[in-house]
Short mmCIF file of C-alpha atoms and ligand atoms in Angstrom, two decimals:
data_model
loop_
_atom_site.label_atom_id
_atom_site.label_comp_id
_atom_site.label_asym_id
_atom_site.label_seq_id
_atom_site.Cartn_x
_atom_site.Cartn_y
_atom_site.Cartn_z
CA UNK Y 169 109.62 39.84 76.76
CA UNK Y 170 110.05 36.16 76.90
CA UNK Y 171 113.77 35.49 75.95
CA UNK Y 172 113.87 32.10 75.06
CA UNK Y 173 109.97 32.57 72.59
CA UNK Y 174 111.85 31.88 69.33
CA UNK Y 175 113.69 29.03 70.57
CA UNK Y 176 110.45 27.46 71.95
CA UNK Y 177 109.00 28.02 68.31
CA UNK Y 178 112.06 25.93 67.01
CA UNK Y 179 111.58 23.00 69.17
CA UNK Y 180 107.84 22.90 68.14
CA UNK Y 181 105.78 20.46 65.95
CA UNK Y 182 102.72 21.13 67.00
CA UNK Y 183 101.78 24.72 68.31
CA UNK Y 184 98.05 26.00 69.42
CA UNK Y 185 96.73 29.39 69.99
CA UNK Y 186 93.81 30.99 71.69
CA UNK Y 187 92.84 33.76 73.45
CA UNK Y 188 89.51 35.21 75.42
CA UNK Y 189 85.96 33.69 75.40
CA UNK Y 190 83.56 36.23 73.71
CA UNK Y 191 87.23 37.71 71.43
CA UNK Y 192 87.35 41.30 71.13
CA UNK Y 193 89.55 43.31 68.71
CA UNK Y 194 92.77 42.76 70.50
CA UNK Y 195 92.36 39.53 71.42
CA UNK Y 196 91.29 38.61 67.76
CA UNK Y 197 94.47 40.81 66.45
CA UNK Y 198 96.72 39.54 68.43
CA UNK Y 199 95.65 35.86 68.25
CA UNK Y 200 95.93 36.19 64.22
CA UNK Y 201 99.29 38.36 64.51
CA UNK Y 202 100.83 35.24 66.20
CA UNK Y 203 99.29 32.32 63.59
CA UNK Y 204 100.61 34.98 60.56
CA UNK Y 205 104.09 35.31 62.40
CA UNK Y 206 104.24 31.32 63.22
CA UNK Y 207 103.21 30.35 59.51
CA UNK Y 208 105.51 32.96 57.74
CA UNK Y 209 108.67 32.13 60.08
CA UNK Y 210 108.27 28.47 61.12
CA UNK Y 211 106.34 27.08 58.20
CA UNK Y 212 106.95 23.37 59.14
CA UNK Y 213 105.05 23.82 62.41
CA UNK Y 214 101.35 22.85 62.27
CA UNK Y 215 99.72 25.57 63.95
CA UNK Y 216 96.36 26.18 64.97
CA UNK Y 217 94.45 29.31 66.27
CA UNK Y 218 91.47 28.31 68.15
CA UNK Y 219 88.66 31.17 68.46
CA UNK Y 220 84.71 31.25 69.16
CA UNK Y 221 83.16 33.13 66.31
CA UNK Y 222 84.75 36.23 65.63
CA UNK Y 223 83.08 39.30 64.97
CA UNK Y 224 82.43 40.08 60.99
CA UNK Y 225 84.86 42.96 60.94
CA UNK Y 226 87.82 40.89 61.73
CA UNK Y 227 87.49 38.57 58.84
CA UNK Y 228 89.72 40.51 56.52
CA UNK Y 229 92.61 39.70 58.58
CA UNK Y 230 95.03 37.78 56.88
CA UNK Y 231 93.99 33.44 57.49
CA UNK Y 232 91.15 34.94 59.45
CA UNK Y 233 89.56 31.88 57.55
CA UNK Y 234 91.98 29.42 59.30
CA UNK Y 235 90.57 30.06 63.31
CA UNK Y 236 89.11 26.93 63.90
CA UNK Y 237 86.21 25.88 66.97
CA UNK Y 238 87.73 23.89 69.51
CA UNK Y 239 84.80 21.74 70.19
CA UNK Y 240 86.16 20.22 66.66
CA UNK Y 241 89.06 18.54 68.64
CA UNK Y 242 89.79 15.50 69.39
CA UNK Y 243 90.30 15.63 73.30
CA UNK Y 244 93.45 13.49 73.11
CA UNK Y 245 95.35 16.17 70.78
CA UNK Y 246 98.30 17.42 72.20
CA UNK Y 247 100.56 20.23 71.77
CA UNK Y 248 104.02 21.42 72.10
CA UNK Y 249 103.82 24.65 72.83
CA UNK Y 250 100.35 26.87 73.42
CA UNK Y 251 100.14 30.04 73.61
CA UNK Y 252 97.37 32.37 75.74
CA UNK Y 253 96.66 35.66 74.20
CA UNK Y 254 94.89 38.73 76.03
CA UNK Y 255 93.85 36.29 78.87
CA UNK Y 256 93.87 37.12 82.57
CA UNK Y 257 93.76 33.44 83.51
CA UNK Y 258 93.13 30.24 82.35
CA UNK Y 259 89.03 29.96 82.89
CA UNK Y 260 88.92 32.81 80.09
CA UNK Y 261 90.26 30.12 77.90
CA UNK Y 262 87.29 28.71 77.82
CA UNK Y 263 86.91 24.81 76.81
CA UNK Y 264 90.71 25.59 75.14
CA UNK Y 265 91.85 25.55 78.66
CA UNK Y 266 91.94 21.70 79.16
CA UNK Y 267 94.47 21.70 75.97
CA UNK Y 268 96.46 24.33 77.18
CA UNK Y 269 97.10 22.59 80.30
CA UNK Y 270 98.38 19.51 78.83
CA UNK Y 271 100.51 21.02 76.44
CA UNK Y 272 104.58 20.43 76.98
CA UNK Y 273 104.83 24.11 76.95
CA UNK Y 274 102.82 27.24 77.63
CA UNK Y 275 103.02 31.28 76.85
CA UNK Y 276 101.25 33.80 77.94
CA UNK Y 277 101.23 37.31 76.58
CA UNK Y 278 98.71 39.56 78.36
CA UNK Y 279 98.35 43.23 79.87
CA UNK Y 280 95.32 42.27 82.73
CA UNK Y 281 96.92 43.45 86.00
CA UNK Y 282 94.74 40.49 87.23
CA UNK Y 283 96.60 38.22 85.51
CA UNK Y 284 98.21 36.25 88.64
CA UNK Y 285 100.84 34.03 85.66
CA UNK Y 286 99.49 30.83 84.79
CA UNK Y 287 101.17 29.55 82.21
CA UNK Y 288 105.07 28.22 81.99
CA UNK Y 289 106.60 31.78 80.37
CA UNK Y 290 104.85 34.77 80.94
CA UNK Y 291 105.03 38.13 79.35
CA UNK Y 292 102.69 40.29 80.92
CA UNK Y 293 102.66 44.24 81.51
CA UNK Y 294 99.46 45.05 83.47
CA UNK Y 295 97.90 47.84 81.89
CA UNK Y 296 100.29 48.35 78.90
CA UNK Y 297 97.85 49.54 76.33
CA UNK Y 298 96.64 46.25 74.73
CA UNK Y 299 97.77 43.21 74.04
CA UNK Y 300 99.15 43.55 70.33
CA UNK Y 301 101.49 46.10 71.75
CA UNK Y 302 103.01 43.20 73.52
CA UNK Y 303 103.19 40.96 70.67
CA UNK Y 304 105.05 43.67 68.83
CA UNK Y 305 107.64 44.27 71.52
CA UNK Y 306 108.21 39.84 71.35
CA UNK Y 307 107.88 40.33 67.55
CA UNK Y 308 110.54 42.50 66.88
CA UNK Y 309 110.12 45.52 64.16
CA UNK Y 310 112.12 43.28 61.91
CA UNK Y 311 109.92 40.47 61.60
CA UNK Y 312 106.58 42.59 60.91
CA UNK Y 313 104.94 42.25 57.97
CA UNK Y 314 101.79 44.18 56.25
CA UNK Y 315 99.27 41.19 57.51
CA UNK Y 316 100.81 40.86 60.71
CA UNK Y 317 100.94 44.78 61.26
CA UNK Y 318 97.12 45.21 59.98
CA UNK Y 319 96.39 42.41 63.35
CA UNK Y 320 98.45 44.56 65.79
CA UNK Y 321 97.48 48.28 64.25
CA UNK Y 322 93.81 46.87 65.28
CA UNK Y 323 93.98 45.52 68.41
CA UNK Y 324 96.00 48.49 69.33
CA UNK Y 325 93.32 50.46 68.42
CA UNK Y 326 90.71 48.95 69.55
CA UNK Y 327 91.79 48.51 73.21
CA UNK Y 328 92.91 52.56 73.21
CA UNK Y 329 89.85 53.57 71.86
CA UNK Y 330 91.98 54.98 69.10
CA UNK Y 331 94.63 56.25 71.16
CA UNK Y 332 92.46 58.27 73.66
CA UNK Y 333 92.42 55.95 76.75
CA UNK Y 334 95.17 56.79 79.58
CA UNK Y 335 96.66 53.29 78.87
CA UNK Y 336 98.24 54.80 75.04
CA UNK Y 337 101.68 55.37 75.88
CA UNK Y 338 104.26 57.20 73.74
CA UNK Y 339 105.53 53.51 73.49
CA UNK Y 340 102.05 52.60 71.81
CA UNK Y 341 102.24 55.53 69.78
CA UNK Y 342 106.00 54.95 68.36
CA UNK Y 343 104.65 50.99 68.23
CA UNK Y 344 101.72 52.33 65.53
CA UNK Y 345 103.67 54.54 63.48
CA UNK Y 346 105.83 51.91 63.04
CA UNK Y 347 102.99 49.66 61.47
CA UNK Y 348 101.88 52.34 59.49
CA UNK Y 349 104.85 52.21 57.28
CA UNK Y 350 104.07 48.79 56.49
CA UNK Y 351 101.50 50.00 54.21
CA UNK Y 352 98.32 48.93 55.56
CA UNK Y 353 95.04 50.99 55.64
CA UNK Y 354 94.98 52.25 58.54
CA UNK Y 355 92.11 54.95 58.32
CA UNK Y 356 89.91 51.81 56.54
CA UNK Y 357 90.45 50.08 59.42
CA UNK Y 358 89.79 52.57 62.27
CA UNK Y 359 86.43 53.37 60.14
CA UNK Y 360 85.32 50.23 59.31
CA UNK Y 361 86.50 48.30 62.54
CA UNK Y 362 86.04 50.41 65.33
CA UNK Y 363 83.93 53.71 64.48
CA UNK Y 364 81.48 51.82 61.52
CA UNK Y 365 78.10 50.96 63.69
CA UNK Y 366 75.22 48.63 62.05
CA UNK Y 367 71.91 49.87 62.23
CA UNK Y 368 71.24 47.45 65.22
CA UNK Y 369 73.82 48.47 66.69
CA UNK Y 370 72.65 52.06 66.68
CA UNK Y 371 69.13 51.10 67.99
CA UNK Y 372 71.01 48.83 70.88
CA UNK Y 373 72.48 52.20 72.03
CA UNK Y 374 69.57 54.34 71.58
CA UNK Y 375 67.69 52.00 74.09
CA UNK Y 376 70.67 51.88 76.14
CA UNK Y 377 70.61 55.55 76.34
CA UNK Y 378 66.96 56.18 76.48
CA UNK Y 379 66.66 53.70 79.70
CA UNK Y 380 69.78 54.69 81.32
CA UNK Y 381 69.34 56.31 85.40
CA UNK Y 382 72.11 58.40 86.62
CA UNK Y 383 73.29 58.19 90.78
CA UNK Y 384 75.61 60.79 92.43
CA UNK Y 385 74.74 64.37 90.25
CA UNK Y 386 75.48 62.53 87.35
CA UNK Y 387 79.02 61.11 88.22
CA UNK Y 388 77.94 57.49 88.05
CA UNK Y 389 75.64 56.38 84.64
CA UNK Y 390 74.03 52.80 84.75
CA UNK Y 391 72.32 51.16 81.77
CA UNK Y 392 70.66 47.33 81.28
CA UNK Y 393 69.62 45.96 78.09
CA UNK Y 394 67.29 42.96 78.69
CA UNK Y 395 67.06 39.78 76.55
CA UNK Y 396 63.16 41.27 75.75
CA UNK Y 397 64.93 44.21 74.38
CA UNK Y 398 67.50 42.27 72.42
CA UNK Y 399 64.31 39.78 70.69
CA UNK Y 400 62.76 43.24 70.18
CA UNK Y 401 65.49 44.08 67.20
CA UNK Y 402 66.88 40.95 66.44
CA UNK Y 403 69.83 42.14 68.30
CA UNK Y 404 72.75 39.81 69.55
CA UNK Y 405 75.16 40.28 72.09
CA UNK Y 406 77.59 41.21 69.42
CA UNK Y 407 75.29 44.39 68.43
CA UNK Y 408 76.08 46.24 72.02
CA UNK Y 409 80.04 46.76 72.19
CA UNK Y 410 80.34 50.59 72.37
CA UNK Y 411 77.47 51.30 74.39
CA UNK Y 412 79.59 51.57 78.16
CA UNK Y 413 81.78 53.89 76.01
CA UNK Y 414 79.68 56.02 74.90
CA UNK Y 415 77.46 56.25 78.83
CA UNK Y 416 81.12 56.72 79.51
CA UNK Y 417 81.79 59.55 77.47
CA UNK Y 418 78.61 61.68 78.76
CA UNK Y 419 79.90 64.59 80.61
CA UNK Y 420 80.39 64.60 84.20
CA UNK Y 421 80.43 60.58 84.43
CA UNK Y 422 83.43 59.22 86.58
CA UNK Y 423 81.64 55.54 86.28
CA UNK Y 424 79.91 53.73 84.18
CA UNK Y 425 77.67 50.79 84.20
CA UNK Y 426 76.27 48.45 81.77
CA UNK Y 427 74.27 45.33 82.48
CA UNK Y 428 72.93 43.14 79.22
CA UNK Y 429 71.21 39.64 79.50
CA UNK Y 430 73.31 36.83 78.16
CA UNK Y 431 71.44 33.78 76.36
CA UNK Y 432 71.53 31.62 79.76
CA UNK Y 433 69.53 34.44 81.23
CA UNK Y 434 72.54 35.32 83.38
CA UNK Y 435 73.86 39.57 82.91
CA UNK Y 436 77.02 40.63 81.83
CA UNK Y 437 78.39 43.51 83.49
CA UNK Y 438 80.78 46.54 81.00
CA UNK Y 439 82.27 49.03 83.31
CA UNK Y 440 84.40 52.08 82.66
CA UNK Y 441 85.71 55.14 84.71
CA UNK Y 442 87.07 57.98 83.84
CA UNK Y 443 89.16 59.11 87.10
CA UNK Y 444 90.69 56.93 90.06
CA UNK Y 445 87.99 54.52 90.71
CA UNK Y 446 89.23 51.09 90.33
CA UNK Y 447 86.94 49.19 89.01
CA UNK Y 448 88.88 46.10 89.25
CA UNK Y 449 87.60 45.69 92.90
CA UNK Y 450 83.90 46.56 92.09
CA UNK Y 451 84.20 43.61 89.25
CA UNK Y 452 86.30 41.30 91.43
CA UNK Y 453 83.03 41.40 94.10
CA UNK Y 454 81.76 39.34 91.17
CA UNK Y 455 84.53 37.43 90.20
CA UNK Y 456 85.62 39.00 87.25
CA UNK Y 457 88.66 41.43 86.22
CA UNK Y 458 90.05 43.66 84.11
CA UNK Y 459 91.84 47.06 83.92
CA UNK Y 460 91.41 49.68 86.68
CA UNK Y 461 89.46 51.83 84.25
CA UNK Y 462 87.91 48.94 82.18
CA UNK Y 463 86.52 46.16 83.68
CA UNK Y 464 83.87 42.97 83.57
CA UNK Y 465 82.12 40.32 85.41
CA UNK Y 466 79.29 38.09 84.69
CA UNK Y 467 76.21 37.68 87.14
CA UNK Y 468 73.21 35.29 87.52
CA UNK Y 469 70.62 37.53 88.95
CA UNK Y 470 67.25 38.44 87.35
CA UNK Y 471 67.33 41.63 88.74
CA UNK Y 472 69.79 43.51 87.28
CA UNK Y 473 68.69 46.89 88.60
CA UNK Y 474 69.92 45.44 91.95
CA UNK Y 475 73.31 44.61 91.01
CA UNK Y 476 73.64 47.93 89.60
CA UNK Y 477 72.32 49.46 93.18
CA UNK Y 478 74.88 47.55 95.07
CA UNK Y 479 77.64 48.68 92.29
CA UNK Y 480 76.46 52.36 93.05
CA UNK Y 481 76.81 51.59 96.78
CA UNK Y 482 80.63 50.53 96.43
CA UNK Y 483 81.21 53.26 93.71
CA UNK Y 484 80.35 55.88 96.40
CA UNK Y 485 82.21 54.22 98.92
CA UNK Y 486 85.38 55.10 96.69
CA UNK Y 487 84.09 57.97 96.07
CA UNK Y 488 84.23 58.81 99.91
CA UNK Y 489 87.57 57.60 100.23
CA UNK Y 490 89.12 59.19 97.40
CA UNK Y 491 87.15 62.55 98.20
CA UNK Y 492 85.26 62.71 94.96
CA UNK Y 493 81.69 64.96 96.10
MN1 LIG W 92 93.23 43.46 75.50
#
């Protein structure tokens, strides 16, 4: 934890938050755990959470309404204190980064074991369940109240696939049953946030699944969605979260792969394992990070099929070494 957090608070005017390009369920939850717990404790700071556009089933978090786009800033605003949520370093910042780096003070709370500490106090457990964990521990059970637990209970959720990933801890566990007796809704939100899929959404992974290859008897599953595909059903980016899971899930998969075509024609790469790969070396390759079992990476190629060959190729070279045949 980072000792000194409240006192930093105390000697702030002017605090900002942010947390991951592209923001997922924990980085959303704990980004809006932190504004709730900043405006209920230290209502004289101004305080501002800085987000891109947030997926539609985050909006009933409490002040969800409040995130604001950082291209709206002036570039000479500066803050006191800023804090990084769920960020392995400071390029996942995005265009926030600039103001982090001038601010008097910086936090980071993060569980990326590639986060390498770039910011002045750091709290960071590599591969602690999620973020919002975290934020609990620095939180306190004492200060937690039903809008800040209904942030945590869903980032928590959403980055342990509802508790089944080998990152939920009985630590994450005791964390969650604690927020449950803060009254939220707690089956509403694992439906409607995490398990709820849009038609789309459902067609996105039917393609996904219908186009997928399999390498290795099985044990490695690859899937690319195209930018043609996307036009095809109106789909955004948004509309494919889930699908690596659920290539993941088929039986007999240690790894899997998922290419889609980002709006600058350049892929994003999803990948998952089930066993001891570590994926955080197949994804570093391409400069990106991540967890050993959950990890990403963006790519300019236009031949995704490629990427996914050479991913295969250093897949089975773990394989070899590990003694996985
Ligand atoms: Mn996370």
């Amino acid at each position: 934890m980072i000792d000194n957090f409240n006192e930093l608070l105390s000697n702030s005017k002017v605090v900002g938050i942010s947390g991951h390009i592209r923001p997922d369920g924990d980085c959303v939850g704990s980004c809006m755990a932190m504004y709730n717990y900043v405006v209920t404790y230290y209502p004289q700071i101004e305080v501002h959470v800085y987000l891109d556009p947030i997926p539609n089933i985050f909006k009933f978090f409490k002040n969800a309404d409040k995130i604001e786009d950082i291209h709206t800033v002036s570039a000479d605003k500066k803050f006191d204190l800023f804090i990084a949520l769920d960020c392995s370093d400071g390029a996942r910042l995005g265009d926030v980064f600039p103001f982090f780096e001038k601010a008097t003070h910086t936090v980071c709370i993060d569980h990326h074991m590639t986060n390498g500490g770039f910011a002045e106090f750091s709290y960071i457990i590599p591969d602690d369940s999620s973020t919002c964990e975290l934020v609990y521990n620095q939180f306190g059970k004492d200060k937690i109240t039903k809008d800040i637990a209904e942030c945590l209970y869903t980032g928590i959720i959403h980055d342990t696939g509802v508790f089944q990933y080998s990152c939920t801890t009985e630590s994450t566990m005791d964390a969650a049953g604690f927020l449950m007796t803060k009254g939220i809704d707690y089956s509403k939100i694992c439906t409607d946030t995490y398990y709820a899929k849009t038609m789309i959404q459902n067609r996105m992974l039917g393609k996904a699944l219908l186009n997928c290859k399999t390498y290795e008897d099985g044990k490695i599953i690859a899937a690319v969605i195209t930018a043609e595909d996307m036009a095809e059903y109106g789909a955004q980016s948004k509309h494919l979260e889930g699908i690596v899971q659920q290539l993941r899930d088929t039986t007999g998969v240690e790894v899997a792969v998922f290419l889609y075509e980002l709006e600058d024609g350049d892929y994003k790469g999803s990948t998952r394992a089930t066993g001891d790969v570590d994926l955080t070396v197949i994804t570093g390759t391409y400069g990106g990070g991540g967890h050993k079992k959950a990890a990403g990476f963006s790519v300019s190629t236009k031949e995704p099929w490629k990427i996914i060959e050479e991913i295969v190729d250093m897949v089975k070279k773990q394989f070899n070494e590990l003694g996985i045949n």
